[in-house]
mmCIF file of C-alpha atoms and ligand atoms in Angstrom:
data_model
loop_
_atom_site.group_PDB
_atom_site.id
_atom_site.type_symbol
_atom_site.label_atom_id
_atom_site.label_comp_id
_atom_site.label_asym_id
_atom_site.label_seq_id
_atom_site.Cartn_x
_atom_site.Cartn_y
_atom_site.Cartn_z
ATOM 1 C CA MET A 1 7.728 39.094 -5.802
ATOM 2 C CA ARG A 2 4.401 36.678 -5.938
ATOM 3 C CA LEU A 3 0.967 38.026 -3.981
ATOM 4 C CA LEU A 4 0.346 36.467 -0.555
ATOM 5 C CA VAL A 5 -3.091 34.901 -0.513
ATOM 6 C CA LEU A 6 -5.028 34.589 2.424
ATOM 7 C CA CYS A 7 -4.573 30.291 3.600
ATOM 8 C CA GLN A 8 -8.462 29.368 4.323
ATOM 9 C CA PHE A 9 -10.672 29.326 1.513
ATOM 10 C CA PRO A 10 -14.051 27.246 1.040
ATOM 11 C CA LEU A 11 -13.550 23.340 1.583
ATOM 12 C CA HIS A 12 -15.132 22.708 -1.769
ATOM 13 C CA SER A 13 -13.341 25.322 -3.356
ATOM 14 C CA ASN A 14 -12.927 23.477 -7.303
ATOM 15 C CA LEU A 15 -10.090 26.848 -7.185
ATOM 16 C CA LEU A 16 -6.911 24.419 -6.933
ATOM 17 C CA HIS A 17 -4.566 27.673 -7.672
ATOM 18 C CA THR A 18 -5.848 29.528 -4.860
ATOM 19 C CA ARG A 19 -4.721 25.562 -2.744
ATOM 20 C CA PHE A 20 -1.335 25.989 -4.772
ATOM 21 C CA ASP A 21 -1.106 29.712 -3.824
ATOM 22 C CA CYS A 22 -1.349 29.300 -0.512
ATOM 23 C CA LEU A 23 0.856 26.344 -0.246
ATOM 24 C CA ILE A 24 3.858 28.340 -2.329
ATOM 25 C CA ASP A 25 3.539 31.280 -0.951
ATOM 26 C CA SER A 26 3.476 30.358 2.748
ATOM 27 C CA TYR A 27 6.710 28.271 1.479
ATOM 28 C CA ILE A 28 7.973 31.401 -0.005
ATOM 29 C CA GLU A 29 7.618 33.510 3.077
ATOM 30 C CA ASN A 30 8.170 30.699 5.986
ATOM 31 C CA LYS A 31 10.269 27.949 4.344
ATOM 32 C CA VAL A 32 6.951 25.514 5.333
ATOM 33 C CA GLY A 33 4.680 25.702 3.200
ATOM 34 C CA LEU A 34 1.000 25.235 4.917
ATOM 35 C CA ALA A 35 -1.971 24.828 2.927
ATOM 36 C CA GLU A 36 -5.516 24.009 4.857
ATOM 37 C CA ASN A 37 -7.730 21.321 2.756
ATOM 38 C CA PHE A 38 -4.969 21.054 0.216
ATOM 39 C CA LEU A 39 -6.689 17.475 -0.234
ATOM 40 C CA ASN A 40 -10.564 17.779 -0.509
ATOM 41 C CA GLU A 41 -12.366 16.149 1.693
ATOM 42 C CA PRO A 42 -13.705 12.697 -0.348
ATOM 43 C CA LEU A 43 -10.351 11.925 -1.960
ATOM 44 C CA ALA A 44 -9.346 12.342 1.847
ATOM 45 C CA ALA A 45 -11.523 9.964 3.221
ATOM 46 C CA HIS A 46 -11.471 7.508 0.110
ATOM 47 C CA LEU A 47 -7.223 7.601 0.506
ATOM 48 C CA LYS A 48 -7.994 6.583 4.164
ATOM 49 C CA GLU A 49 -10.142 4.069 3.184
ATOM 50 C CA ASN A 50 -7.246 2.637 1.300
ATOM 51 C CA LEU A 51 -4.657 2.977 3.623
ATOM 52 C CA ILE A 52 -6.651 1.066 6.884
ATOM 53 C CA THR A 53 -7.831 -1.681 4.117
ATOM 54 C CA LEU A 54 -4.074 -2.311 3.133
ATOM 55 C CA TYR A 55 -3.132 -2.463 7.004
ATOM 56 C CA SER A 56 -5.818 -4.358 7.520
ATOM 57 C CA GLY A 57 -4.815 -6.780 4.998
ATOM 58 C CA GLN A 58 -1.200 -7.001 6.430
ATOM 59 C CA HIS A 59 0.451 -4.826 3.293
ATOM 60 C CA LEU A 60 1.935 -2.153 5.147
ATOM 61 C CA LEU A 61 5.668 -2.491 5.836
ATOM 62 C CA PRO A 62 8.180 -1.417 8.101
ATOM 63 C CA ALA A 63 9.989 2.230 6.691
ATOM 64 C CA GLY A 64 14.182 1.731 6.187
ATOM 65 C CA ILE A 65 16.429 4.717 6.820
ATOM 66 C CA GLY A 66 18.122 5.386 4.064
ATOM 67 C CA ASN A 67 17.674 4.548 0.127
ATOM 68 C CA ASN A 68 17.596 1.258 -1.434
ATOM 69 C CA THR A 69 21.572 0.554 -1.363
ATOM 70 C CA LEU A 70 21.863 1.925 2.400
ATOM 71 C CA LEU A 71 18.872 0.736 3.534
ATOM 72 C CA VAL A 72 17.896 -0.593 7.194
ATOM 73 C CA HIS A 73 15.246 -0.920 9.530
ATOM 74 C CA ASP A 74 15.599 0.677 12.562
ATOM 75 C CA ASN A 75 12.418 1.144 15.077
ATOM 76 C CA LEU A 76 14.697 3.464 17.382
ATOM 77 C CA ILE A 77 14.747 5.971 14.544
ATOM 78 C CA ARG A 78 11.408 5.479 13.190
ATOM 79 C CA SER A 79 8.322 3.234 13.765
ATOM 80 C CA ASP A 80 6.082 4.010 11.054
ATOM 81 C CA LYS A 81 4.513 1.677 8.268
ATOM 82 C CA ILE A 82 4.160 2.406 4.606
ATOM 83 C CA PHE A 83 3.071 1.210 1.418
ATOM 84 C CA TRP A 84 4.055 3.264 -2.303
ATOM 85 C CA LEU A 85 1.107 4.289 -4.523
ATOM 86 C CA ASP A 86 1.800 3.022 -8.103
ATOM 87 C CA PRO A 87 -0.627 4.277 -10.865
ATOM 88 C CA ARG A 88 -0.185 0.492 -12.251
ATOM 89 C CA HIS A 89 -2.739 -0.227 -9.166
ATOM 90 C CA ASN A 90 -5.393 1.329 -11.264
ATOM 91 C CA ASP A 91 -7.035 2.855 -8.199
ATOM 92 C CA PRO A 92 -9.650 5.501 -9.125
ATOM 93 C CA HIS A 93 -8.484 7.678 -5.878
ATOM 94 C CA GLU A 94 -4.638 6.862 -6.111
ATOM 95 C CA ASN A 95 -5.111 8.311 -10.004
ATOM 96 C CA ALA A 96 -7.380 11.451 -8.453
ATOM 97 C CA PHE A 97 -4.352 12.391 -6.070
ATOM 98 C CA PHE A 98 -1.449 12.036 -8.967
ATOM 99 C CA GLU A 99 -3.975 14.180 -11.036
ATOM 100 C CA LEU A 100 -3.604 16.633 -8.576
ATOM 101 C CA ILE A 101 0.205 16.297 -8.340
ATOM 102 C CA ASP A 102 0.896 16.611 -11.762
ATOM 103 C CA HIS A 103 -1.187 19.837 -11.760
ATOM 104 C CA PHE A 104 0.689 21.270 -8.349
ATOM 105 C CA ILE A 105 3.825 20.467 -10.042
ATOM 106 C CA ARG A 106 3.113 21.905 -13.351
ATOM 107 C CA TYR A 107 2.033 25.407 -11.526
ATOM 108 C CA LEU A 108 5.253 24.874 -9.109
ATOM 109 C CA ASN A 109 7.268 24.663 -12.280
ATOM 110 C CA SER A 110 5.918 27.126 -14.227
ATOM 111 C CA THR A 111 5.739 30.048 -11.789
ATOM 112 C CA CYS A 112 9.349 29.327 -9.335
ATOM 113 C CA TYR A 113 11.148 27.167 -12.061
ATOM 114 C CA THR A 114 12.029 24.545 -9.786
ATOM 115 C CA GLY A 115 13.080 22.033 -12.462
ATOM 116 C CA ILE A 116 10.562 19.289 -10.673
ATOM 117 C CA THR A 117 11.112 16.251 -12.840
ATOM 118 C CA GLY A 118 9.087 13.247 -10.795
ATOM 119 C CA TYR A 119 7.682 12.286 -7.566
ATOM 120 C CA GLU A 120 7.201 9.196 -5.357
ATOM 121 C CA PHE A 121 4.593 8.778 -2.231
ATOM 122 C CA HIS A 122 4.254 6.187 0.000
ATOM 123 C CA TYR A 123 0.536 6.002 2.430
ATOM 124 C CA THR A 124 1.999 6.008 6.215
ATOM 125 C CA LEU A 125 0.488 4.643 9.288
ATOM 126 C CA TYR A 126 2.021 5.171 12.558
ATOM 127 C CA GLU A 127 0.354 3.252 15.060
ATOM 128 C CA LYS A 128 -0.540 4.158 18.664
ATOM 129 C CA GLY A 129 3.441 5.188 20.264
ATOM 130 C CA ALA A 130 4.942 5.295 17.054
ATOM 131 C CA PHE A 131 7.200 8.482 15.931
ATOM 132 C CA TYR A 132 9.739 9.393 14.055
ATOM 133 C CA LYS A 133 12.865 10.877 15.569
ATOM 134 C CA LYS A 134 14.934 14.899 14.045
ATOM 135 C CA HIS A 135 16.169 13.653 10.646
ATOM 136 C CA PHE A 136 16.752 15.155 7.102
ATOM 137 C CA ASP A 137 14.919 13.772 4.101
ATOM 138 C CA GLN A 138 17.635 14.144 1.765
ATOM 139 C CA PHE A 139 19.900 10.731 1.257
ATOM 140 C CA ARG A 140 24.166 11.834 1.387
ATOM 141 C CA ASN A 141 24.235 9.590 -1.662
ATOM 142 C CA ASN A 142 21.097 10.469 -3.286
ATOM 143 C CA LYS A 143 20.172 14.527 -4.307
ATOM 144 C CA SER A 144 17.413 13.711 -5.643
ATOM 145 C CA ARG A 145 14.398 14.750 -3.492
ATOM 146 C CA ALA A 146 14.412 18.391 -3.843
ATOM 147 C CA PHE A 147 10.708 18.711 -1.629
ATOM 148 C CA SER A 148 8.914 17.209 1.198
ATOM 149 C CA MET A 149 5.531 16.994 1.133
ATOM 150 C CA ILE A 150 3.070 15.129 3.440
ATOM 151 C CA MET A 151 -0.708 15.239 3.409
ATOM 152 C CA TYR A 152 -2.556 14.241 6.735
ATOM 153 C CA LEU A 153 -6.101 11.675 7.034
ATOM 154 C CA ASN A 154 -7.028 12.263 10.390
ATOM 155 C CA THR A 155 -9.996 13.563 10.878
ATOM 156 C CA GLY A 156 -11.273 14.945 14.462
ATOM 157 C CA TRP A 157 -7.147 14.757 15.798
ATOM 158 C CA GLN A 158 -7.183 16.279 18.971
ATOM 159 C CA GLU A 159 -3.558 17.813 21.191
ATOM 160 C CA ALA A 160 -3.904 15.031 23.384
ATOM 161 C CA ASP A 161 -3.572 12.975 20.771
ATOM 162 C CA GLY A 162 0.022 14.245 20.118
ATOM 163 C CA GLY A 163 2.268 13.172 16.507
ATOM 164 C CA GLU A 164 2.905 16.365 15.759
ATOM 165 C CA LEU A 165 5.824 17.318 13.180
ATOM 166 C CA CYS A 166 7.960 19.074 14.721
ATOM 167 C CA ILE A 167 10.326 20.908 11.769
ATOM 168 C CA TYR A 168 13.532 22.679 13.296
ATOM 169 C CA HIS A 169 14.239 26.268 12.255
ATOM 170 C CA SER A 170 17.736 28.111 13.014
ATOM 171 C CA ASP A 171 16.196 30.180 15.648
ATOM 172 C CA HIS A 172 13.096 28.129 16.865
ATOM 173 C CA SER A 173 10.912 25.525 16.289
ATOM 174 C CA GLN A 174 7.371 24.928 14.318
ATOM 175 C CA THR A 175 5.228 22.337 15.885
ATOM 176 C CA ILE A 176 2.322 21.368 13.274
ATOM 177 C CA ALA A 177 -0.652 19.199 14.320
ATOM 178 C CA PRO A 178 -1.597 16.157 11.401
ATOM 179 C CA ARG A 179 -4.935 17.496 10.798
ATOM 180 C CA ASN A 180 -7.360 16.133 8.028
ATOM 181 C CA GLY A 181 -6.521 17.374 4.818
ATOM 182 C CA LYS A 182 -3.206 19.834 5.639
ATOM 183 C CA CYS A 183 -0.779 19.557 3.272
ATOM 184 C CA VAL A 184 3.059 20.796 4.495
ATOM 185 C CA PHE A 185 5.649 21.464 1.744
ATOM 186 C CA PHE A 186 8.970 22.020 3.007
ATOM 187 C CA LYS A 187 13.303 21.872 0.783
ATOM 188 C CA SER A 188 14.397 18.186 1.929
ATOM 189 C CA SER A 189 18.032 19.245 2.445
ATOM 190 C CA GLU A 190 17.115 22.583 4.224
ATOM 191 C CA LEU A 191 14.852 21.320 7.094
ATOM 192 C CA GLU A 192 15.529 19.034 10.265
ATOM 193 C CA HIS A 193 12.474 17.830 11.457
ATOM 194 C CA GLU A 194 10.820 14.804 13.328
ATOM 195 C CA VAL A 195 7.554 12.902 14.179
ATOM 196 C CA LEU A 196 6.334 13.370 17.702
ATOM 197 C CA GLN A 197 5.289 10.227 19.649
ATOM 198 C CA THR A 198 1.334 9.661 18.393
ATOM 199 C CA HIS A 199 -0.668 8.300 20.796
ATOM 200 C CA GLN A 200 -3.471 7.604 18.035
ATOM 201 C CA PRO A 201 -3.182 5.698 14.784
ATOM 202 C CA ARG A 202 -2.013 8.423 12.579
ATOM 203 C CA LEU A 203 -2.709 8.318 8.592
ATOM 204 C CA SER A 204 -1.036 10.411 5.977
ATOM 205 C CA ILE A 205 0.753 10.167 2.470
ATOM 206 C CA THR A 206 4.053 11.506 1.731
ATOM 207 C CA GLY A 207 6.233 12.251 -0.858
ATOM 208 C CA TRP A 208 8.754 13.738 -2.420
ATOM 209 C CA LEU A 209 8.850 16.094 -5.529
ATOM 210 C CA LYS A 210 12.113 15.022 -7.368
ATOM 211 C CA SER A 211 14.834 16.830 -9.474
ATOM 212 C CA GLY A 212 17.504 15.479 -11.912
HETATM 213 C C1 LIG B 301 9.308 11.690 6.513
HETATM 214 C C2 LIG B 301 8.573 12.873 7.933
HETATM 215 C C3 LIG B 301 6.960 13.921 8.479
HETATM 216 C C4 LIG B 301 5.038 13.368 8.956
HETATM 217 O O1 LIG B 301 7.706 10.601 6.873
HETATM 218 O O2 LIG B 301 10.145 11.614 5.939
HETATM 219 O O3 LIG B 301 9.496 13.308 8.321
HETATM 220 O O4 LIG B 301 4.447 14.808 9.316
HETATM 221 N N1 LIG B 301 6.942 12.370 8.115
HETATM 222 O O5 LIG B 301 4.601 12.410 8.605
HETATM 223 MN MN1 LIG B 302 11.007 13.762 7.207
#
Protein backbone atom coordinates (compact mmCIF):
# COMPACT_ATOMS: atom_id res chain seq x y z
CA MET A 1 0.00 0.00 0.00
CA ARG A 2 1.46 3.35 -1.02
CA LEU A 3 1.51 6.17 1.48
CA LEU A 4 -0.76 9.07 0.65
CA VAL A 5 0.76 12.52 0.51
CA LEU A 6 -0.82 15.94 0.52
CA CYS A 7 -1.55 17.38 -2.92
CA GLN A 8 -0.49 20.93 -2.19
CA PHE A 9 3.16 21.88 -2.28
CA PRO A 10 5.21 24.99 -2.98
CA LEU A 11 4.97 26.24 -6.56
CA HIS A 12 8.72 26.18 -7.14
CA SER A 13 9.37 22.95 -5.31
CA ASN A 14 12.03 20.78 -6.88
CA LEU A 15 10.58 17.76 -5.21
CA LEU A 16 9.57 16.04 -8.40
CA HIS A 17 8.71 12.84 -6.61
CA THR A 18 6.21 14.66 -4.39
CA ARG A 19 4.46 15.85 -7.53
CA PHE A 20 4.55 12.35 -8.99
CA ASP A 21 3.32 10.73 -5.75
CA CYS A 22 0.46 13.19 -5.63
CA LEU A 23 -0.68 12.17 -9.11
CA ILE A 24 -0.17 8.43 -8.56
CA ASP A 25 -1.73 8.29 -5.08
CA SER A 26 -4.85 10.16 -6.14
CA TYR A 27 -5.09 7.89 -9.21
CA ILE A 28 -4.95 4.81 -6.97
CA GLU A 29 -7.53 6.30 -4.59
CA ASN A 30 -10.03 7.69 -7.10
CA LYS A 31 -9.21 6.29 -10.57
CA VAL A 32 -8.40 9.89 -11.52
CA GLY A 33 -5.02 11.29 -10.62
CA LEU A 34 -4.93 15.03 -9.96
CA ALA A 35 -1.87 17.18 -9.26
CA GLU A 36 -2.01 20.96 -9.07
CA ASN A 37 1.17 22.61 -10.40
CA PHE A 38 2.42 19.45 -12.07
CA LEU A 39 3.89 21.84 -14.63
CA ASN A 40 5.78 24.60 -12.89
CA GLU A 41 4.77 28.15 -13.79
CA PRO A 42 7.69 28.99 -16.12
CA LEU A 43 7.29 25.76 -18.10
CA ALA A 44 3.52 26.20 -18.35
CA ALA A 45 4.02 29.78 -19.54
CA HIS A 46 6.58 28.78 -22.20
CA LEU A 47 4.43 25.96 -23.52
CA LYS A 48 1.45 28.29 -23.63
CA GLU A 49 3.52 30.82 -25.59
CA ASN A 50 4.51 28.06 -28.06
CA LEU A 51 0.88 27.07 -28.47
CA ILE A 52 -0.24 30.66 -29.09
CA THR A 53 2.55 31.14 -31.68
CA LEU A 54 1.54 27.91 -33.45
CA TYR A 55 -2.10 29.00 -33.44
CA SER A 56 -1.27 32.46 -34.83
CA GLY A 57 0.83 30.83 -37.56
CA GLN A 58 -2.14 28.58 -38.43
CA HIS A 59 -0.15 25.43 -37.69
CA LEU A 60 -2.86 23.81 -35.59
CA LEU A 61 -5.01 21.18 -37.31
CA PRO A 62 -8.55 20.06 -36.53
CA ALA A 63 -8.25 17.00 -34.29
CA GLY A 64 -9.52 13.73 -35.71
CA ILE A 65 -11.40 10.85 -34.20
CA GLY A 66 -9.74 7.43 -34.33
CA ASN A 67 -6.14 6.69 -35.25
CA ASN A 68 -4.23 6.94 -38.51
CA THR A 69 -6.04 4.13 -40.29
CA LEU A 70 -9.48 5.25 -39.23
CA LEU A 71 -9.26 9.02 -38.97
CA VAL A 72 -12.36 11.11 -39.39
CA HIS A 73 -12.95 14.76 -38.65
CA ASP A 74 -16.37 15.30 -37.19
CA ASN A 75 -16.86 18.65 -35.53
CA LEU A 76 -20.14 17.48 -34.05
CA ILE A 77 -18.03 15.23 -31.79
CA ARG A 78 -14.99 17.39 -31.17
CA SER A 79 -13.89 20.83 -32.28
CA ASP A 80 -10.43 21.23 -30.75
CA LYS A 81 -7.26 21.91 -32.75
CA ILE A 82 -3.94 20.20 -32.20
CA PHE A 83 -0.22 20.12 -32.96
CA TRP A 84 2.05 17.20 -31.98
CA LEU A 85 5.11 17.85 -29.82
CA ASP A 86 8.25 16.32 -31.27
CA PRO A 87 11.90 16.14 -30.05
CA ARG A 88 12.91 16.96 -33.65
CA HIS A 89 11.56 20.49 -33.13
CA ASN A 90 14.59 21.08 -30.87
CA ASP A 91 12.46 23.43 -28.83
CA PRO A 92 13.97 23.89 -25.35
CA HIS A 93 10.58 23.98 -23.64
CA GLU A 94 9.23 20.92 -25.44
CA ASN A 95 12.47 19.19 -24.47
CA ALA A 96 12.05 20.23 -20.82
CA PHE A 97 8.54 18.84 -20.98
CA PHE A 98 9.77 15.52 -22.44
CA GLU A 99 12.39 15.34 -19.69
CA LEU A 100 9.67 15.72 -17.06
CA ILE A 101 7.58 13.00 -18.71
CA ASP A 102 10.62 10.69 -19.00
CA HIS A 103 11.19 11.13 -15.26
CA PHE A 104 7.56 10.49 -14.49
CA ILE A 105 7.47 7.31 -16.58
CA ARG A 106 10.62 5.97 -14.93
CA TYR A 107 9.07 6.66 -11.52
CA LEU A 108 5.70 5.17 -12.47
CA ASN A 109 7.25 2.03 -13.96
CA SER A 110 9.53 1.49 -10.98
CA THR A 111 6.90 2.08 -8.30
CA CYS A 112 3.80 0.61 -10.01
CA TYR A 113 5.20 -1.88 -12.58
CA THR A 114 3.17 -0.27 -15.36
CA GLY A 115 5.46 -1.26 -18.26
CA ILE A 116 5.11 2.03 -20.14
CA THR A 117 7.40 2.04 -23.17
CA GLY A 118 6.47 5.22 -24.99
CA TYR A 119 4.27 8.29 -25.18
CA GLU A 120 2.74 10.89 -27.49
CA PHE A 121 1.62 14.42 -26.64
CA HIS A 122 0.00 17.25 -28.53
CA TYR A 123 -0.74 20.90 -27.91
CA THR A 124 -4.49 21.43 -27.83
CA LEU A 125 -6.57 24.54 -28.30
CA TYR A 126 -10.33 24.75 -27.89
CA GLU A 127 -11.60 28.02 -29.37
CA LYS A 128 -14.56 29.74 -27.74
CA GLY A 129 -17.56 27.40 -28.19
CA ALA A 130 -15.49 24.24 -28.73
CA PHE A 131 -16.09 20.92 -26.93
CA TYR A 132 -15.33 17.20 -27.11
CA LYS A 133 -18.33 14.90 -26.59
CA LYS A 134 -18.32 11.81 -24.37
CA HIS A 135 -15.65 9.30 -25.45
CA PHE A 136 -13.00 6.77 -24.42
CA ASP A 137 -9.35 7.43 -25.31
CA GLN A 138 -8.43 3.91 -26.39
CA PHE A 139 -8.92 2.99 -30.06
CA ARG A 140 -10.90 -0.10 -30.98
CA ASN A 141 -8.14 -1.37 -33.27
CA ASN A 142 -5.14 -0.34 -31.16
CA LYS A 143 -4.92 -0.83 -27.41
CA SER A 144 -1.48 0.75 -26.90
CA ARG A 145 -2.77 3.85 -25.08
CA ALA A 146 -2.53 2.85 -21.43
CA PHE A 147 -2.89 6.17 -19.57
CA SER A 148 -4.29 9.56 -20.55
CA MET A 149 -2.55 12.63 -19.23
CA ILE A 150 -3.76 16.21 -19.67
CA MET A 151 -2.04 19.36 -18.45
CA TYR A 152 -3.74 22.74 -18.59
CA LEU A 153 -2.27 26.08 -19.61
CA ASN A 154 -5.02 28.51 -18.57
CA THR A 155 -4.16 31.22 -16.08
CA GLY A 156 -7.04 33.01 -14.35
CA TRP A 157 -9.64 30.42 -15.35
CA GLN A 158 -13.09 31.27 -13.92
CA GLU A 159 -16.08 29.04 -13.28
CA ALA A 160 -18.08 31.01 -15.87
CA ASP A 161 -15.49 30.10 -18.52
CA GLY A 162 -16.92 26.55 -18.72
CA GLY A 163 -14.69 24.03 -20.50
CA GLU A 164 -14.62 21.57 -17.59
CA LEU A 165 -13.41 18.04 -18.11
CA CYS A 166 -16.30 15.82 -17.01
CA ILE A 167 -15.33 12.23 -16.09
CA TYR A 168 -18.02 9.56 -15.77
CA HIS A 169 -17.48 7.05 -12.97
CA SER A 170 -19.91 4.13 -12.56
CA ASP A 171 -21.97 5.92 -9.90
CA HIS A 172 -21.11 9.60 -10.19
CA SER A 173 -19.47 12.14 -12.42
CA GLN A 174 -16.55 14.40 -11.63
CA THR A 175 -15.91 17.82 -13.13
CA ILE A 176 -12.43 19.28 -13.31
CA ALA A 177 -11.70 22.92 -14.13
CA PRO A 178 -8.82 23.33 -16.64
CA ARG A 179 -6.66 25.48 -14.33
CA ASN A 180 -3.08 26.38 -15.10
CA GLY A 181 -0.43 23.74 -14.33
CA LYS A 182 -2.94 21.08 -13.23
CA CYS A 183 -2.44 17.52 -14.47
CA VAL A 184 -5.16 14.87 -14.83
CA PHE A 185 -4.18 11.22 -15.18
CA PHE A 186 -6.41 8.18 -15.76
CA LYS A 187 -6.49 4.78 -17.46
CA SER A 188 -7.38 5.31 -21.13
CA SER A 189 -9.63 2.23 -21.48
CA GLU A 190 -11.50 2.73 -18.23
CA LEU A 191 -13.22 6.08 -17.95
CA GLU A 192 -15.58 7.78 -20.37
CA HIS A 193 -15.21 11.56 -20.33
CA GLU A 194 -16.04 14.74 -22.19
CA VAL A 195 -14.94 18.33 -22.46
CA LEU A 196 -17.86 20.68 -21.85
CA GLN A 197 -18.26 23.68 -24.12
CA THR A 198 -15.73 26.35 -23.35
CA HIS A 199 -16.57 30.05 -23.26
CA GLN A 200 -12.93 31.15 -23.44
CA PRO A 201 -10.02 29.78 -25.49
CA ARG A 202 -8.90 26.66 -23.58
CA LEU A 203 -5.28 25.55 -23.86
CA SER A 204 -3.62 22.29 -22.83
CA ILE A 205 -1.06 19.61 -23.52
CA THR A 206 -2.77 16.26 -24.01
CA GLY A 207 -1.16 12.88 -24.34
CA TRP A 208 -0.98 9.21 -23.70
CA LEU A 209 1.51 6.86 -22.08
CA LYS A 210 1.80 3.73 -24.19
CA SER A 211 2.59 0.11 -23.59
CA GLY A 212 2.94 -2.93 -25.85
C1 LIG B 1 -8.88 14.26 -25.13
C2 LIG B 1 -9.56 14.71 -23.88
C3 LIG B 1 -9.65 16.24 -22.02
C4 LIG B 1 -9.31 17.65 -21.63
O1 LIG B 1 -8.19 15.07 -25.77
O2 LIG B 1 -9.03 13.08 -25.48
O3 LIG B 1 -10.42 14.01 -23.43
O4 LIG B 1 -9.63 18.04 -20.50
N1 LIG B 1 -9.16 15.86 -23.29
O5 LIG B 1 -8.77 18.38 -22.46
MN1 LIG C 1 -10.19 11.99 -24.10
